[in-house]
Tab-separated table of C-alpha atoms in Angstrom:
chain	number	residue	atom	x	y	z
W	1	MET	CA	31.772	10.554	-3.092
W	2	MET	CA	28.467	8.756	-2.676
W	3	ASP	CA	28.403	5.116	-1.610
W	4	ARG	CA	27.467	2.945	-4.609
W	5	ALA	CA	25.453	0.643	-2.333
W	6	ARG	CA	22.872	3.428	-1.934
W	7	TRP	CA	22.297	3.919	-5.680
W	8	PRO	CA	19.350	1.459	-5.900
W	9	ALA	CA	17.644	3.180	-2.969
W	10	ILE	CA	18.230	6.593	-4.544
W	11	GLY	CA	16.878	5.333	-7.877
W	12	PHE	CA	13.792	3.880	-6.231
W	13	ALA	CA	13.151	7.017	-4.157
W	14	THR	CA	13.564	9.232	-7.213
W	15	THR	CA	11.245	7.050	-9.305
W	16	LEU	CA	8.647	7.060	-6.544
W	17	LEU	CA	8.829	10.857	-6.346
W	18	LEU	CA	8.397	11.187	-10.111
W	19	VAL	CA	5.432	8.787	-10.179
W	20	MET	CA	3.689	10.575	-7.312
W	21	ALA	CA	4.327	13.977	-8.894
W	22	TYR	CA	2.858	12.682	-12.165
W	23	VAL	CA	-0.238	11.377	-10.351
W	24	ALA	CA	-0.666	14.765	-8.626
W	25	ALA	CA	-0.208	16.679	-11.878
W	26	THR	CA	-2.684	14.420	-13.674
W	27	GLY	CA	-5.238	14.924	-10.914
W	28	LEU	CA	-4.744	18.671	-10.874
W	29	GLY	CA	-5.182	18.779	-14.655
W	30	ALA	CA	-8.470	16.846	-14.608
W	31	ARG	CA	-11.786	18.620	-14.810
W	32	GLY	CA	-14.281	18.605	-11.987
W	33	LEU	CA	-14.313	16.331	-8.972
W	34	SER	CA	-12.729	13.377	-10.779
W	35	GLY	CA	-9.244	14.817	-10.330
W	36	LEU	CA	-9.557	15.491	-6.600
W	37	PHE	CA	-8.587	12.029	-5.386
W	38	PRO	CA	-5.477	11.603	-7.595
W	39	ALA	CA	-4.439	15.181	-6.794
W	40	VAL	CA	-4.638	14.591	-3.040
W	41	VAL	CA	-3.031	11.138	-3.116
W	42	GLY	CA	-0.340	12.265	-5.558
W	43	SER	CA	0.469	15.413	-3.583
W	44	VAL	CA	0.722	13.619	-0.238
W	45	GLY	CA	2.627	10.774	-1.889
W	46	ALA	CA	5.044	13.205	-3.551
W	47	LEU	CA	5.662	14.941	-0.233
W	48	VAL	CA	6.365	11.631	1.519
W	49	ALA	CA	8.537	10.482	-1.410
W	50	LEU	CA	10.507	13.741	-1.249
W	51	VAL	CA	11.140	13.247	2.470
W	52	ASN	CA	12.199	9.662	1.734
W	53	LEU	CA	14.570	10.812	-1.027
W	54	VAL	CA	16.176	13.391	1.277
W	55	GLN	CA	16.657	10.729	3.962
W	56	VAL	CA	18.215	8.337	1.443
W	57	LEU	CA	20.529	11.046	0.132
W	58	ARG	CA	21.611	11.949	3.657
W	59	GLY	CA	22.306	8.285	4.410
W	60	SER	CA	22.245	6.565	7.757
W	61	ARG	CA	24.533	7.565	10.561
W	62	ALA	CA	27.812	5.685	10.862
W	63	GLY	CA	27.248	2.210	12.240
W	64	GLU	CA	23.463	2.607	12.348
W	65	ASP	CA	21.365	-0.247	11.042
W	66	PRO	CA	17.799	0.953	10.363
W	67	LEU	CA	16.344	-2.498	11.025
W	68	GLU	CA	18.298	-3.055	14.229
W	69	ALA	CA	15.962	-0.953	16.370
W	70	THR	CA	12.907	-2.897	15.184
W	71	GLY	CA	14.430	-6.327	15.732
W	72	ILE	CA	13.455	-7.386	12.200
W	73	ASP	CA	15.913	-9.478	10.223
W	74	ALA	CA	16.847	-7.827	6.909
W	75	ARG	CA	15.936	-10.955	4.910
W	76	TRP	CA	12.522	-11.123	6.598
W	77	ALA	CA	11.930	-7.425	5.856
W	78	ALA	CA	12.958	-7.899	2.219
W	79	GLY	CA	10.704	-10.947	1.910
W	80	LEU	CA	7.752	-9.030	3.313
W	81	SER	CA	8.506	-6.053	1.065
W	82	LEU	CA	8.352	-8.265	-1.998
W	83	GLY	CA	5.867	-10.877	-0.843
W	84	VAL	CA	3.063	-8.806	0.650
W	85	PRO	CA	2.417	-6.622	-2.438
W	86	THR	CA	2.626	-9.704	-4.664
W	87	ILE	CA	0.183	-11.667	-2.514
W	88	TYR	CA	-2.097	-8.624	-2.257
W	89	ALA	CA	-2.154	-8.200	-6.046
W	90	LEU	CA	-2.970	-11.885	-6.521
W	91	LEU	CA	-5.720	-11.793	-3.888
W	92	LEU	CA	-7.083	-8.564	-5.372
W	93	TRP	CA	-7.290	-10.179	-8.794
W	94	LEU	CA	-8.898	-13.368	-7.472
W	95	LEU	CA	-11.030	-12.276	-4.504
W	96	GLY	CA	-11.496	-8.539	-4.858
W	97	PHE	CA	-10.638	-5.413	-2.918
W	98	PHE	CA	-12.418	-6.054	0.364
W	99	VAL	CA	-11.287	-9.657	0.853
W	100	ALA	CA	-7.689	-8.958	-0.256
W	101	SER	CA	-7.442	-5.831	1.866
W	102	GLY	CA	-8.935	-7.597	4.876
W	103	VAL	CA	-6.470	-10.474	4.607
W	104	VAL	CA	-3.456	-8.172	4.225
W	105	LEU	CA	-4.593	-5.701	6.895
W	106	ALA	CA	-5.024	-8.575	9.354
W	107	GLY	CA	-2.067	-10.672	8.241
W	108	LEU	CA	0.699	-8.090	8.061
W	109	PRO	CA	0.538	-6.913	11.688
W	110	TRP	CA	0.333	-10.563	12.745
W	111	LEU	CA	3.445	-11.423	10.694
W	112	LEU	CA	5.244	-8.466	12.257
W	113	GLY	CA	4.532	-9.787	15.744
W	114	TYR	CA	1.497	-7.769	16.829
W	115	ARG	CA	-0.853	-10.144	18.657
W	116	ARG	CA	-3.790	-8.050	19.922
W	117	LYS	CA	-6.564	-9.719	17.927
W	118	VAL	CA	-9.298	-7.249	18.907
W	119	VAL	CA	-7.179	-4.274	17.829
W	120	ILE	CA	-6.288	-5.952	14.519
W	121	LEU	CA	-9.921	-6.841	13.850
W	122	GLY	CA	-11.048	-3.316	14.742
W	123	MET	CA	-8.414	-1.802	12.455
W	124	VAL	CA	-9.490	-4.073	9.588
W	125	VAL	CA	-13.192	-3.315	10.005
W	126	LEU	CA	-12.707	0.453	10.385
W	127	THR	CA	-10.306	0.643	7.440
W	128	LEU	CA	-12.628	-1.319	5.153
W	129	LEU	CA	-15.637	0.757	6.231
W	130	ALA	CA	-13.670	3.962	5.596
W	131	ALA	CA	-12.568	2.668	2.178
W	132	ASP	CA	-16.172	1.824	1.309
W	133	LEU	CA	-17.371	5.234	2.465
W	134	VAL	CA	-14.698	7.177	0.583
W	135	PHE	CA	-14.360	5.185	-2.625
W	136	VAL	CA	-17.823	3.688	-3.146
W	137	GLU	CA	-20.150	6.168	-1.460
W	138	ILE	CA	-18.372	9.514	-1.961
W	139	PHE	CA	-16.369	9.001	-5.161
W	140	ASP	CA	-18.858	6.489	-6.629
W	141	MET	CA	-16.049	4.131	-7.665
W	142	ARG	CA	-16.517	0.455	-8.380
W	143	LEU	CA	-13.815	-1.400	-6.490
W	144	PRO	CA	-12.425	-4.632	-7.946
W	145	GLN	CA	-14.578	-7.654	-7.106
W	146	GLY	CA	-12.094	-10.278	-8.227
W	147	LEU	CA	-12.652	-13.227	-10.530
W	148	VAL	CA	-13.989	-15.594	-7.895
W	149	MET	CA	-16.349	-13.051	-6.333
W	150	GLU	CA	-17.677	-12.034	-9.760
W	151	ARG	CA	-18.400	-15.677	-10.565
W	152	ILE	CA	-20.180	-16.121	-7.242
W	153	GLY	CA	-22.196	-12.952	-7.869
W	154	ASP	CA	-23.098	-14.089	-11.380
W	155	ALA	CA	-24.159	-17.513	-10.068
W	156	LEU	CA	-26.370	-15.945	-7.385
W	157	LEU	CA	-28.005	-13.610	-9.915
W	158	ALA	CA	-28.638	-16.482	-12.329
W	159	GLU	CA	-30.762	-18.362	-9.787
């Protein structure tokens, strides 16, 4: 009999797998180049979600705490799991993709205890440059500017 405490994790893993499979199927069904990105992201995401679901179904070994090896308190991990995406969504809405992503890419490693500032800064810059290259230059996508950045842009254009 399966432990009832794992049901939420199984439900989440299953939902994630279904969402990623839907994204992949939608991308594969699109015409032309527009479906390439969702097909790739959805396929890789579905594969990772499937591996996650198998791990959840197998369960952890007896007496093994998955957070114990990392030294992270379970409440801290849960807070980060809920707080970081929420803060990122708020920053994305207000300040746009590049500012929000820069803040989260720099802040999360710092919150997790990584203190090599040059490495963090390099990771942020390279990730944002890669995102600009892939999304803006190659896929010709307009990334969210955010309310504040749009207002600043409008004010600069009005002068």
